[in-house]
Tab-separated table of C-alpha atoms and ligand atoms in Angstrom:
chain	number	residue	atom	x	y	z
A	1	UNK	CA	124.009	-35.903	-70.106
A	2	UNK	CA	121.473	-36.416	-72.774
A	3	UNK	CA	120.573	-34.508	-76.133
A	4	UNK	CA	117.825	-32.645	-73.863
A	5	UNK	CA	120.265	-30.217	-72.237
A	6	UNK	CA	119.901	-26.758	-73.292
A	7	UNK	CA	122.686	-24.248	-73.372
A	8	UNK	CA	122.568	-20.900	-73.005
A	9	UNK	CA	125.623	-17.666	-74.199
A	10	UNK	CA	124.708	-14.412	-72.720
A	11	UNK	CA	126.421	-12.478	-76.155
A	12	UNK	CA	128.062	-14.582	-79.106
A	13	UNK	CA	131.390	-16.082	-78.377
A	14	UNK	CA	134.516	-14.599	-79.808
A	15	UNK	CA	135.417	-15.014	-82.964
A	16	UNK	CA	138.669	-16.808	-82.001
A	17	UNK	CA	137.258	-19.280	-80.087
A	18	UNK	CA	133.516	-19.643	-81.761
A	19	UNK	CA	133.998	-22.931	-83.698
A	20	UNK	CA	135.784	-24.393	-81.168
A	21	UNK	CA	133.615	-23.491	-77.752
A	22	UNK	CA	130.216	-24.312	-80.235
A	23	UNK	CA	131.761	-27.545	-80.949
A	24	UNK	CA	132.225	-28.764	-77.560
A	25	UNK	CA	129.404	-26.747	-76.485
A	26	UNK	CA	127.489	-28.968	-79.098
A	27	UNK	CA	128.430	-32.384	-77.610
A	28	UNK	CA	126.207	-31.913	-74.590
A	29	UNK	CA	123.040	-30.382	-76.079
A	30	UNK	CA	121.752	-27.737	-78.217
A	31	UNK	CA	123.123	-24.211	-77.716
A	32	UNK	CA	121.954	-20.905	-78.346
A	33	UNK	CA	122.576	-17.180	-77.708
A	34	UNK	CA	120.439	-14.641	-76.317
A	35	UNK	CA	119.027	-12.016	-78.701
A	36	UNK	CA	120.403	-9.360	-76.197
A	37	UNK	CA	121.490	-8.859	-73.022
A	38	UNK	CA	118.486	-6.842	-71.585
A	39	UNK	CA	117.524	-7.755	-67.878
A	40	UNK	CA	114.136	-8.754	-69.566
A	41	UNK	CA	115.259	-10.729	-72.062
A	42	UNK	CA	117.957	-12.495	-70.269
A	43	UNK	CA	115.506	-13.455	-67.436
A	44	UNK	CA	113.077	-15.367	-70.438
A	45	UNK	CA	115.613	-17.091	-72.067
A	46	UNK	CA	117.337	-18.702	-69.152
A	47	UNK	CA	114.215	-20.381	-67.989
A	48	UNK	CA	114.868	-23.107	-70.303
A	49	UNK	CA	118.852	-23.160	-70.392
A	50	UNK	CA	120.415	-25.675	-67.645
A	51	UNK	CA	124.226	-24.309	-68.386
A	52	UNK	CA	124.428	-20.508	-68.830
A	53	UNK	CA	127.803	-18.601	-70.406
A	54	UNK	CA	128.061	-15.585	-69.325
A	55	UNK	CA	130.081	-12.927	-70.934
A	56	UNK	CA	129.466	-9.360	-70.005
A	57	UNK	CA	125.930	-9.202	-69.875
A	58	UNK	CA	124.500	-8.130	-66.077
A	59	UNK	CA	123.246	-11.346	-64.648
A	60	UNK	CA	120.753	-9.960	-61.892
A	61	UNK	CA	119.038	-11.608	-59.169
A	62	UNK	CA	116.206	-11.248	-60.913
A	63	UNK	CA	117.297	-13.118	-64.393
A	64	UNK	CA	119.133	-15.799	-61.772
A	65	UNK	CA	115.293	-15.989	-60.070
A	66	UNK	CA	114.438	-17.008	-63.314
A	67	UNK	CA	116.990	-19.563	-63.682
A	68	UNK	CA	114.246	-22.385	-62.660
A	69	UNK	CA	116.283	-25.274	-64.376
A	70	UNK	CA	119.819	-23.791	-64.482
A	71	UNK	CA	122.893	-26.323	-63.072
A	72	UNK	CA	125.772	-24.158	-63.334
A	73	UNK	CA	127.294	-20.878	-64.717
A	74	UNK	CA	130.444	-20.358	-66.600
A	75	UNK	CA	132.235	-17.437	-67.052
A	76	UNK	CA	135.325	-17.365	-69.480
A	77	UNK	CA	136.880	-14.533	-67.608
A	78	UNK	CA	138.626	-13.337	-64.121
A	79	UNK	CA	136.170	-10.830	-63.583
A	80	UNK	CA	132.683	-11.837	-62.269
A	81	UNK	CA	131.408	-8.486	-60.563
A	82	UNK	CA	128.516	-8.574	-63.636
A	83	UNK	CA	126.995	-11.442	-61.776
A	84	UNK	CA	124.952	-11.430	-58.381
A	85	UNK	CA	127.154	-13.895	-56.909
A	86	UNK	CA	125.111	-14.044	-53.567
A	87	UNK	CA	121.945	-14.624	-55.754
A	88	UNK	CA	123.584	-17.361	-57.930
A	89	UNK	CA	124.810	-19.175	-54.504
A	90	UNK	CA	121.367	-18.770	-52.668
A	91	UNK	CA	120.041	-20.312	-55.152
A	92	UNK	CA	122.415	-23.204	-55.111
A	93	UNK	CA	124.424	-22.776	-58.601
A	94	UNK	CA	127.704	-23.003	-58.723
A	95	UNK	CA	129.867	-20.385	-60.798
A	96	UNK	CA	132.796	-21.925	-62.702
A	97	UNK	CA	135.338	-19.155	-64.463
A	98	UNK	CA	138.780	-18.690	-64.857
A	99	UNK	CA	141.207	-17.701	-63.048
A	100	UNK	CA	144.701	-16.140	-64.285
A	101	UNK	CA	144.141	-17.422	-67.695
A	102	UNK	CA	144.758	-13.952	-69.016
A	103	UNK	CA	147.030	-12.416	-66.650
A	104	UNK	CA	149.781	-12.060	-69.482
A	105	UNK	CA	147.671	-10.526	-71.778
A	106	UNK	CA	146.268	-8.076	-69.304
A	107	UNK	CA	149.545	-6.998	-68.435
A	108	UNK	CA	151.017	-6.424	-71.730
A	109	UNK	CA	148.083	-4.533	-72.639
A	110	UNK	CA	148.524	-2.499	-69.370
A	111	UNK	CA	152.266	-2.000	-70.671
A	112	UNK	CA	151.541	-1.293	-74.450
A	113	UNK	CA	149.004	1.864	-72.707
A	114	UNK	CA	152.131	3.100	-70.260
A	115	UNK	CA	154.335	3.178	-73.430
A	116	UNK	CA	151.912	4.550	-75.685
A	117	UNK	CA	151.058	7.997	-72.916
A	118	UNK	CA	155.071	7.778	-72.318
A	119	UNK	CA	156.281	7.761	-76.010
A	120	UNK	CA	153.040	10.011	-77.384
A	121	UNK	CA	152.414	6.823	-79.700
A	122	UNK	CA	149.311	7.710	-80.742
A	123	UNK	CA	150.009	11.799	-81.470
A	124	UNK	CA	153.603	10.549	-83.578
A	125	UNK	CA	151.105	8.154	-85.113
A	126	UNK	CA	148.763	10.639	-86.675
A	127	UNK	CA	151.363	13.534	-87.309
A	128	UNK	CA	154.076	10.995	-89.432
A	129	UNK	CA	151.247	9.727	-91.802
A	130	UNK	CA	149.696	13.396	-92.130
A	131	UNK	CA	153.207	14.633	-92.839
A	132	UNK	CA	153.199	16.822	-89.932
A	133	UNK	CA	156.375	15.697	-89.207
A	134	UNK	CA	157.392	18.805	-87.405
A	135	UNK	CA	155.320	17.508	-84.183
A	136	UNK	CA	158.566	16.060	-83.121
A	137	UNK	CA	159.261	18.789	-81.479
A	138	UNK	CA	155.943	18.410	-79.490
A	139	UNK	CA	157.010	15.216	-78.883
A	140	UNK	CA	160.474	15.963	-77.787
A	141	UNK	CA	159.329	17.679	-75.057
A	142	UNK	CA	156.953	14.966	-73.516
A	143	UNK	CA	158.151	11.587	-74.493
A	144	UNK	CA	159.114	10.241	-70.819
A	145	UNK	CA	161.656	7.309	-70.271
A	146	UNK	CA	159.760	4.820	-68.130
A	147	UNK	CA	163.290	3.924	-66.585
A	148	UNK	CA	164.010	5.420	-63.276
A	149	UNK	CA	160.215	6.735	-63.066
A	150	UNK	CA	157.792	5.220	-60.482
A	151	UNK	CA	155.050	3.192	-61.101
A	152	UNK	CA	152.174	2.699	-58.983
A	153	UNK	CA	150.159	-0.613	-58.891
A	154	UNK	CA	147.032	-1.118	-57.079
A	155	UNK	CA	146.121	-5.068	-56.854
A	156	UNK	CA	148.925	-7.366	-56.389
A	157	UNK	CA	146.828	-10.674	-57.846
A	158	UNK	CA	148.338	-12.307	-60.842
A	159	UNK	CA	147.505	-9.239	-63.164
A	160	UNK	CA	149.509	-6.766	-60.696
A	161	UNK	CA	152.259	-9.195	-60.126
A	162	UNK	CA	152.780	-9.737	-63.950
A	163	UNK	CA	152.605	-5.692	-64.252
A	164	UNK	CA	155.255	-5.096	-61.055
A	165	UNK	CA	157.410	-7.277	-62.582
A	166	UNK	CA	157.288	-5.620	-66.126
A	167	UNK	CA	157.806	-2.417	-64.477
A	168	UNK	CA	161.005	-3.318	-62.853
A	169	UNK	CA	162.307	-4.591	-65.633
A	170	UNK	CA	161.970	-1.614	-67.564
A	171	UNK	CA	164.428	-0.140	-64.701
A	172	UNK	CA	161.154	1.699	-62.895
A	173	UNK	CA	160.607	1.950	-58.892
A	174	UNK	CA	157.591	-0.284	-58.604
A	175	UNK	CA	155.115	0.582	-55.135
A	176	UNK	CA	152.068	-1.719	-54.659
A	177	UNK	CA	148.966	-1.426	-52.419
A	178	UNK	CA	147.288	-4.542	-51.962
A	179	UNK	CA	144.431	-5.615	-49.597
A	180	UNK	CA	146.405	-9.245	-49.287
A	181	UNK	CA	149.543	-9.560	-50.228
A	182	UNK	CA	152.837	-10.281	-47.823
A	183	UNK	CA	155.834	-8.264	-47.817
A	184	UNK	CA	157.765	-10.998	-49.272
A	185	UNK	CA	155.473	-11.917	-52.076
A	186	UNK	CA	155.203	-8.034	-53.518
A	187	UNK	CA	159.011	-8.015	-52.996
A	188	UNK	CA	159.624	-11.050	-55.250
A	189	UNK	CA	158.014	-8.889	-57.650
A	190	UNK	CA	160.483	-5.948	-57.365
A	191	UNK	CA	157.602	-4.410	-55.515
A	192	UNK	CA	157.477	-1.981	-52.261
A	193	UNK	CA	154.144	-2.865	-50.019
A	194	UNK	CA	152.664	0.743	-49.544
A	195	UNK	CA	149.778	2.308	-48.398
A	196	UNK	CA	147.168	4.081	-51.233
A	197	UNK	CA	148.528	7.701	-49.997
A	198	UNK	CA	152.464	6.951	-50.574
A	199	UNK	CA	151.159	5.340	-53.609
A	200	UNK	CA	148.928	8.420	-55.005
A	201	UNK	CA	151.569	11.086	-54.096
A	202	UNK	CA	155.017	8.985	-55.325
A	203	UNK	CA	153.792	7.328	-58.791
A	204	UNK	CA	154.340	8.735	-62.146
A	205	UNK	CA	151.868	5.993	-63.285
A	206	UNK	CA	149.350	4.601	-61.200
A	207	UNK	CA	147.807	1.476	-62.507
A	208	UNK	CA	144.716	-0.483	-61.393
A	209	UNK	CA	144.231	-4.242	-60.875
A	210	UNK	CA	142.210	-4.720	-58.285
A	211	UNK	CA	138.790	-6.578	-58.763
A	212	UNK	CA	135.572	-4.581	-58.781
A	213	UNK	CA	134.045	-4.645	-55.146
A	214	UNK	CA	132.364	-2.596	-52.997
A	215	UNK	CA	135.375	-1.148	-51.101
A	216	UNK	CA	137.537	-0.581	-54.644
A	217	UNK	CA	134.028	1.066	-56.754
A	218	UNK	CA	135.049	4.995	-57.405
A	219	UNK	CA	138.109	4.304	-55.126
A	220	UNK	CA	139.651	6.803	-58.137
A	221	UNK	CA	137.576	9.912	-57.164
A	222	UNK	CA	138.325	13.371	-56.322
A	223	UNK	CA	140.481	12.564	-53.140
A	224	UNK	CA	142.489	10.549	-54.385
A	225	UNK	CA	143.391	12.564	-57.675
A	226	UNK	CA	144.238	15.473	-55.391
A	227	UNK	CA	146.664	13.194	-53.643
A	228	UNK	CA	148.406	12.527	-57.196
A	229	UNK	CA	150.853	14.674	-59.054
A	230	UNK	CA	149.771	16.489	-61.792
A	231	UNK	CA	152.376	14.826	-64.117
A	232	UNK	CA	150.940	11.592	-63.353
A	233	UNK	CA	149.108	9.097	-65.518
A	234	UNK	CA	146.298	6.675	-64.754
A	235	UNK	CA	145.890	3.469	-66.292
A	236	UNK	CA	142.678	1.122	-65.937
A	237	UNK	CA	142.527	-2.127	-67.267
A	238	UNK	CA	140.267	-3.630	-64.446
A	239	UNK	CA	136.828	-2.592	-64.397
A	240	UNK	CA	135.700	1.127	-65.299
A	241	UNK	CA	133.570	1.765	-62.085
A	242	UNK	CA	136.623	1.651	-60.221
A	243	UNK	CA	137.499	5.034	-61.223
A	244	UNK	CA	134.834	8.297	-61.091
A	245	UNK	CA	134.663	9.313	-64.245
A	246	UNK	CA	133.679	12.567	-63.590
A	247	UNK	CA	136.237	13.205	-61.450
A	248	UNK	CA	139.083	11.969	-63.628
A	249	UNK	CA	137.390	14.459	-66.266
A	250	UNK	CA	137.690	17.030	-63.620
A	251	UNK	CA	141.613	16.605	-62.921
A	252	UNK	CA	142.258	16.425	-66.823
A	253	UNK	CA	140.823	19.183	-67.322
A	254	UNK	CA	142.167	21.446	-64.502
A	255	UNK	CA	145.899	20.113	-65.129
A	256	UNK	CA	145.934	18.078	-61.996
A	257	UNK	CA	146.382	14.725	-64.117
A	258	UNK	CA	148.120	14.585	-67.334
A	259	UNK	CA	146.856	11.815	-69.035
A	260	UNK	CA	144.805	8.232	-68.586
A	261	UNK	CA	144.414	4.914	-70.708
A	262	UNK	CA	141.023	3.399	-70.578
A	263	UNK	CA	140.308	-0.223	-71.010
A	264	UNK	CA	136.918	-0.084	-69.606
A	265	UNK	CA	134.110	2.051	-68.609
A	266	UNK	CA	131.736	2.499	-65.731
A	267	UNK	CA	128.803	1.586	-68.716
A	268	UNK	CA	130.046	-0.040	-71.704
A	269	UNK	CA	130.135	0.182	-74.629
A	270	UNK	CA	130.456	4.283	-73.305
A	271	UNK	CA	128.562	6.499	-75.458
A	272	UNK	CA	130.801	7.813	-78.920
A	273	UNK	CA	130.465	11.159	-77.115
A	274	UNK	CA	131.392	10.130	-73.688
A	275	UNK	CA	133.997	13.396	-72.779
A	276	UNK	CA	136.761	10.835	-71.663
A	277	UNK	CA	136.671	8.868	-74.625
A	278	UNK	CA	136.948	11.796	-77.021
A	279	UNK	CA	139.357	13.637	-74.880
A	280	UNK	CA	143.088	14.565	-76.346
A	281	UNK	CA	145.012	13.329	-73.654
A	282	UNK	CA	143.146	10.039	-73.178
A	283	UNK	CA	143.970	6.824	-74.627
A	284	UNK	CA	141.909	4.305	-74.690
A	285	UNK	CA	140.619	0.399	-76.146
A	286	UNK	CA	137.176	-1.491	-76.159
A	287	UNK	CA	137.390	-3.699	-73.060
A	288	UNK	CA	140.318	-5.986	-74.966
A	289	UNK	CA	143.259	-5.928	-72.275
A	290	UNK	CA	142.763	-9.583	-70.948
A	291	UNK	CA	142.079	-10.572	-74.698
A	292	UNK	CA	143.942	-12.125	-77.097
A	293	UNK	CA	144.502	-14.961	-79.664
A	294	UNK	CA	146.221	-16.690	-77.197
A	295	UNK	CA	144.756	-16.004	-73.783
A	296	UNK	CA	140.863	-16.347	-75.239
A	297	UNK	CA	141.467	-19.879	-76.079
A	298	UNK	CA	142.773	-20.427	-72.418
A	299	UNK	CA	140.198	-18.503	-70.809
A	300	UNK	CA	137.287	-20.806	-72.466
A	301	UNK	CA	139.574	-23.720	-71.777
A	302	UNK	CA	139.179	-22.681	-68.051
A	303	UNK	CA	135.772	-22.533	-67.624
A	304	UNK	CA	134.665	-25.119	-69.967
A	305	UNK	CA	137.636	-27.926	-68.428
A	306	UNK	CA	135.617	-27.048	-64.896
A	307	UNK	CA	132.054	-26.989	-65.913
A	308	UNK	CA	132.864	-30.493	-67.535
A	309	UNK	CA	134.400	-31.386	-64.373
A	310	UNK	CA	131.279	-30.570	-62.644
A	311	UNK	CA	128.580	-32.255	-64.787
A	312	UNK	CA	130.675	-35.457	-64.636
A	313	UNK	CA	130.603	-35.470	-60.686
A	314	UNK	CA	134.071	-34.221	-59.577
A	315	UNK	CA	134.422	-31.002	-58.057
A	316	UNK	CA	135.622	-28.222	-60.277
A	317	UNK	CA	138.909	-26.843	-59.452
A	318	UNK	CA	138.170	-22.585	-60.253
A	319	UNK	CA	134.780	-22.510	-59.006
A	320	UNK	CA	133.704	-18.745	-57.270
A	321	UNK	CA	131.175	-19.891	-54.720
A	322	UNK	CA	132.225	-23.606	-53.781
A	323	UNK	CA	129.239	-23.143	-51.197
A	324	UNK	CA	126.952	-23.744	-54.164
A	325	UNK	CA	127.924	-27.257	-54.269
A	326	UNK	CA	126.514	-28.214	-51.006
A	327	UNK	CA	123.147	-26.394	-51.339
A	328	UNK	CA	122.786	-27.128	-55.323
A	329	UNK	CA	119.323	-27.349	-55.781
A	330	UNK	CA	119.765	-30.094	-58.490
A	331	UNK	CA	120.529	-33.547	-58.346
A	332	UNK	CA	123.720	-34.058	-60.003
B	401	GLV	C1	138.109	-9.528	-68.523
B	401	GLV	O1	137.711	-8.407	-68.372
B	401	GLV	C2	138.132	-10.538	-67.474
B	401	GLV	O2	137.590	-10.287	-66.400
B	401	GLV	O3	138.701	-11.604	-67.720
């Protein structure tokens, strides 16, 4: 490809990774980042770009419409429910991303959230440096051993696997509802194939790794905290909009849930007064679970490995909507 090609990133690139990904970037054209991620602004600047990375911006049919020139997407992540999918494939441009490059990370963040709600991390935290060291007595009575507990996980893809597996290791009864896994594949994982109700009334800890679809959006609501037990926690390191918020407010607040980690939010960043993020028994981080030194670089070695693959010719090997390739609109 020649100097000409233009290259557009939805949000700067992570630190970690930004001399790197702007140095290969660099080698195929010139490269620049939107100013933000408004629908508005997103559909001008794309109108020029032929390669698009997308971070978590919203791409809509409408900035895709606008994608006149655009030869393929890349997103350095698992997750691609921010982009119309159906619009980027109707319009013949194929989505690169990447798979299970942060499956570790995402589980030991999922891990570090169950310890910190079952040790009271973040209260013994606080109370030790403000010399309130008296609160271990508060946290004598609710520090939990994870060990002989039960531990819920909903999504048995490579982030729920990694998390079964860490949960029977720490000696805990591990259920798992998934839409595709076999028997014998959640077993290898120390995990029993349930159904959502066994799962909602047995676990201690019910943790969520499912992708965010239509049948899994607010599949956390009101029903299904009713079916938990008030002791129980609720971890979410998969996409906010799984859960209702309001509803998980609701059960907090009328002692029908004792506590949840947050990774994401239904809209993010949440507002500083959102009533989940400021609430006592909630813990939560900024959307960092799949994140790290180690997994970024792998994640934008992913996506850029297959996008590469796909200007040169050859078919990429993580691509979302391999349908794209046959009806891409441009001559490769
Ligand atoms: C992070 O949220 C991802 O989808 O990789």
């Amino acid at each position: 490809m020649g100097p000409l090609v233009k290259i557009l990133i939805s949000e700067p690139l992570p630190e970690v990774v930004r001399q790197d990904v702007t140095a290969r970037l660099s080698q195929l054209g010139e490269v620049w980042a939107s100013p933000d991620t408004s629908e508005e602004t997103l559909a001008a600047q794309v109108r020029e770009a032929d390669i698009f990375v997308v971070r978590l911006a919203k791409i809509t049919a409408k900035v895709i419409e606008n994608a006149r020139k655009l030869r393929v997407i890349v997103r350095p992540a698992v997750g691609v429910d921010n982009v119309d999918v159906a619009a980027a494939t109707t319009a013949g441009i194929p989505i690169v991303y990447s798979p299970g490059s942060n499956s570790d990370s995402t589980a030991e963040h999922t891990f570090a959230l169950i310890l910190a709600l079952a040790k009271g991390i973040p209260v013994g935290n606080s109370a030790a440096k403000e010399g309130r060291w008296a609160a271990r007595g508060e946290l004598t009575s609710q520090n939990r051993e994870l060990a002989g507990a039960t531990l819920g996980v909903i999504g048995l893809g490579p982030v729920g696997r990694r998390v079964a597996k860490l949960g029977a290791a720490f000696g805990m009864r591990v259920l798992a509802h998934s839409q595709a896994a076999q028997r014998d594949e959640a077993e290898e994982t120390g995990a029993q194939l349930t159904d959502l109700e066994t799962l909602f009334a047995q676990s201690d800890y019910v943790t969520i790794h499912a992708a965010l679809t239509d049948r899994t959006r607010g599949l956390i609501g009101a029903e299904a905290l009713a079916k938990m037990k008030p002791s129980a926690f609720l971890v979410n390191t998969a996409r906010g909009p799984i859960i209702d918020e309001t509803a998980v407010l609701e059960a907090l607040n009328g002692g029908r849930l004792a506590g949840a980690a947050l990774d994401v939010f239904s809209v993010e960043p949440p507002d500083p007064q959102h009533p989940l993020l400021l609430h006592p028994r909630v813990l939560v981080s900024p959307h960092v679970a799949g994140m790290s030194r180690d997994s970024t670089q792998r994640m934008y070695d992913f996506a850029l490995e297959d996008m590469d693959r796909f200007l040169r010719g050859e078919p990429p090997i993580r691509i979302l909507n391999p349908e794209a390739l046959t009806t891409s609109r441009v001559k490769r």
